[in-house]
Short mmCIF file of C-alpha atoms in Angstrom, two decimals:
data_model
loop_
_atom_site.label_atom_id
_atom_site.label_comp_id
_atom_site.label_asym_id
_atom_site.label_seq_id
_atom_site.Cartn_x
_atom_site.Cartn_y
_atom_site.Cartn_z
CA UNK A 21 -89.90 192.14 -126.98
CA UNK A 22 -89.31 195.68 -128.32
CA UNK A 23 -87.45 196.72 -125.19
CA UNK A 24 -85.27 193.62 -125.38
CA UNK A 25 -84.35 194.49 -128.97
CA UNK A 26 -83.65 198.09 -127.92
CA UNK A 27 -81.42 196.88 -125.08
CA UNK A 28 -79.48 194.52 -127.35
CA UNK A 29 -79.16 197.14 -130.09
CA UNK A 30 -77.90 199.66 -127.54
CA UNK A 31 -75.33 197.13 -126.33
CA UNK A 32 -74.08 196.63 -129.91
CA UNK A 33 -73.87 200.40 -130.48
CA UNK A 34 -71.99 200.73 -127.19
CA UNK A 35 -69.42 198.12 -128.27
CA UNK A 36 -69.04 199.96 -131.59
CA UNK A 37 -68.57 203.23 -129.69
CA UNK A 38 -65.84 201.65 -127.55
CA UNK A 39 -64.11 200.29 -130.65
CA UNK A 40 -64.24 203.77 -132.17
CA UNK A 41 -62.78 205.32 -129.00
CA UNK A 42 -59.89 202.85 -129.01
CA UNK A 43 -59.15 202.59 -132.73
CA UNK A 44 -60.88 205.53 -134.42
CA UNK A 45 -57.77 207.70 -134.34
CA UNK A 46 -56.15 205.39 -136.87
CA UNK A 47 -58.76 206.41 -139.43
CA UNK A 48 -57.34 209.94 -139.20
CA UNK A 49 -54.11 208.63 -140.72
CA UNK A 50 -55.94 208.47 -144.06
CA UNK A 51 -58.87 210.80 -143.38
CA UNK A 52 -57.67 213.83 -141.41
CA UNK A 53 -61.24 215.05 -140.77
CA UNK A 54 -61.79 211.93 -138.58
CA UNK A 55 -59.59 213.31 -135.81
CA UNK A 56 -62.28 215.76 -134.65
CA UNK A 57 -65.08 213.27 -133.99
CA UNK A 58 -62.50 210.92 -132.53
CA UNK A 59 -61.16 213.61 -130.22
CA UNK A 60 -64.66 214.35 -128.93
CA UNK A 61 -65.58 210.72 -128.39
CA UNK A 62 -62.23 209.87 -126.80
CA UNK A 63 -62.57 212.76 -124.33
CA UNK A 64 -66.08 211.60 -123.50
CA UNK A 65 -65.02 207.94 -123.19
CA UNK A 66 -62.08 208.70 -120.93
CA UNK A 67 -64.13 211.09 -118.81
CA UNK A 68 -66.72 208.39 -118.11
CA UNK A 69 -63.96 206.15 -116.83
CA UNK A 70 -61.82 208.74 -115.03
CA UNK A 71 -64.53 210.99 -113.59
CA UNK A 72 -67.45 208.59 -113.39
CA UNK A 73 -69.72 210.49 -115.77
CA UNK A 74 -72.84 208.54 -116.65
CA UNK A 75 -72.96 207.35 -120.22
CA UNK A 76 -76.32 207.82 -121.93
CA UNK A 77 -75.93 204.50 -123.76
CA UNK A 78 -75.60 202.68 -120.44
CA UNK A 79 -78.69 204.47 -119.18
CA UNK A 80 -80.73 203.53 -122.28
CA UNK A 81 -79.66 199.89 -122.12
CA UNK A 82 -80.34 199.68 -118.40
CA UNK A 83 -83.85 201.15 -118.70
CA UNK A 84 -84.68 199.00 -121.72
CA UNK A 85 -83.62 195.84 -119.89
CA UNK A 86 -85.75 196.81 -116.89
CA UNK A 87 -88.76 197.51 -119.15
CA UNK A 88 -88.24 194.12 -120.80
CA UNK A 89 -88.52 192.47 -117.38
CA UNK A 90 -84.83 191.68 -116.98
CA UNK A 91 -82.50 192.92 -114.32
CA UNK A 92 -80.86 196.19 -115.28
CA UNK A 93 -77.14 196.63 -115.36
CA UNK A 94 -75.78 196.39 -111.83
CA UNK A 95 -72.58 198.12 -112.86
CA UNK A 96 -71.44 200.21 -115.80
CA UNK A 97 -71.15 198.88 -119.32
CA UNK A 98 -67.42 198.16 -119.19
CA UNK A 99 -67.67 196.52 -115.78
CA UNK A 100 -70.59 194.38 -116.96
CA UNK A 101 -69.32 193.20 -120.34
CA UNK A 102 -65.53 193.49 -120.29
CA UNK A 103 -64.03 193.50 -116.80
CA UNK A 104 -63.81 189.95 -115.50
CA UNK A 105 -64.85 188.54 -118.88
CA UNK A 106 -62.37 189.83 -121.47
CA UNK A 107 -59.66 190.57 -118.90
CA UNK A 108 -59.34 189.87 -115.17
CA UNK A 109 -60.62 192.60 -112.87
CA UNK A 110 -57.17 193.12 -111.38
CA UNK A 111 -55.97 194.31 -114.82
CA UNK A 112 -58.60 197.04 -115.23
CA UNK A 113 -56.09 199.84 -114.61
CA UNK A 114 -53.62 198.25 -117.01
CA UNK A 115 -56.30 197.99 -119.69
CA UNK A 116 -57.22 201.65 -119.23
CA UNK A 117 -53.57 202.59 -119.60
CA UNK A 118 -53.23 200.38 -122.68
CA UNK A 119 -56.25 202.05 -124.29
CA UNK A 120 -54.75 205.47 -123.55
CA UNK A 121 -51.48 204.38 -125.19
CA UNK A 122 -53.29 203.07 -128.29
CA UNK A 123 -55.18 206.37 -128.62
CA UNK A 124 -51.98 208.40 -128.13
CA UNK A 125 -50.17 206.31 -130.76
CA UNK A 126 -53.02 206.80 -133.21
CA UNK A 127 -52.94 210.57 -132.69
CA UNK A 128 -49.13 210.73 -132.92
CA UNK A 129 -49.21 208.66 -136.11
CA UNK A 130 -51.88 210.91 -137.59
CA UNK A 131 -49.87 214.03 -136.77
CA UNK A 132 -46.75 212.48 -138.31
CA UNK A 133 -48.59 211.51 -141.50
CA UNK A 134 -50.13 214.99 -141.79
CA UNK A 135 -46.69 216.57 -141.43
CA UNK A 136 -45.16 214.29 -144.06
CA UNK A 137 -48.09 214.95 -146.40
CA UNK A 138 -47.75 218.72 -145.92
CA UNK A 139 -44.03 218.62 -146.75
CA UNK A 140 -44.51 216.59 -149.93
CA UNK A 141 -44.38 218.66 -153.12
CA UNK A 142 -47.65 218.68 -155.03
CA UNK A 143 -47.73 216.34 -157.95
CA UNK A 144 -48.83 217.87 -161.24
#
């Protein structure tokens, strides 16, 4: 039962990580420090998709499921839980491009807000 809980908890953390990769840059609009952790996680997230790097969260979930007596993940996390379920498999490339656009917009918006904030005269 412990491995099943670990597998499910890892899945939840993985979904949270993906949400952070997609939307975390918007936090930097209000909290400029947030751009650095978002930059690191976005680079990692995109590299797992573009270059096929193995994600440690996928590995942990897969091993925990196997130890719990279930079948491990046959494919990666995104292919298992999103592709074919949230969006049709034929739109996988489009979804990747959409995520890249959302991240780019969040970074551009953050840069714009930082510039506007820097040009504002200090209030006494």
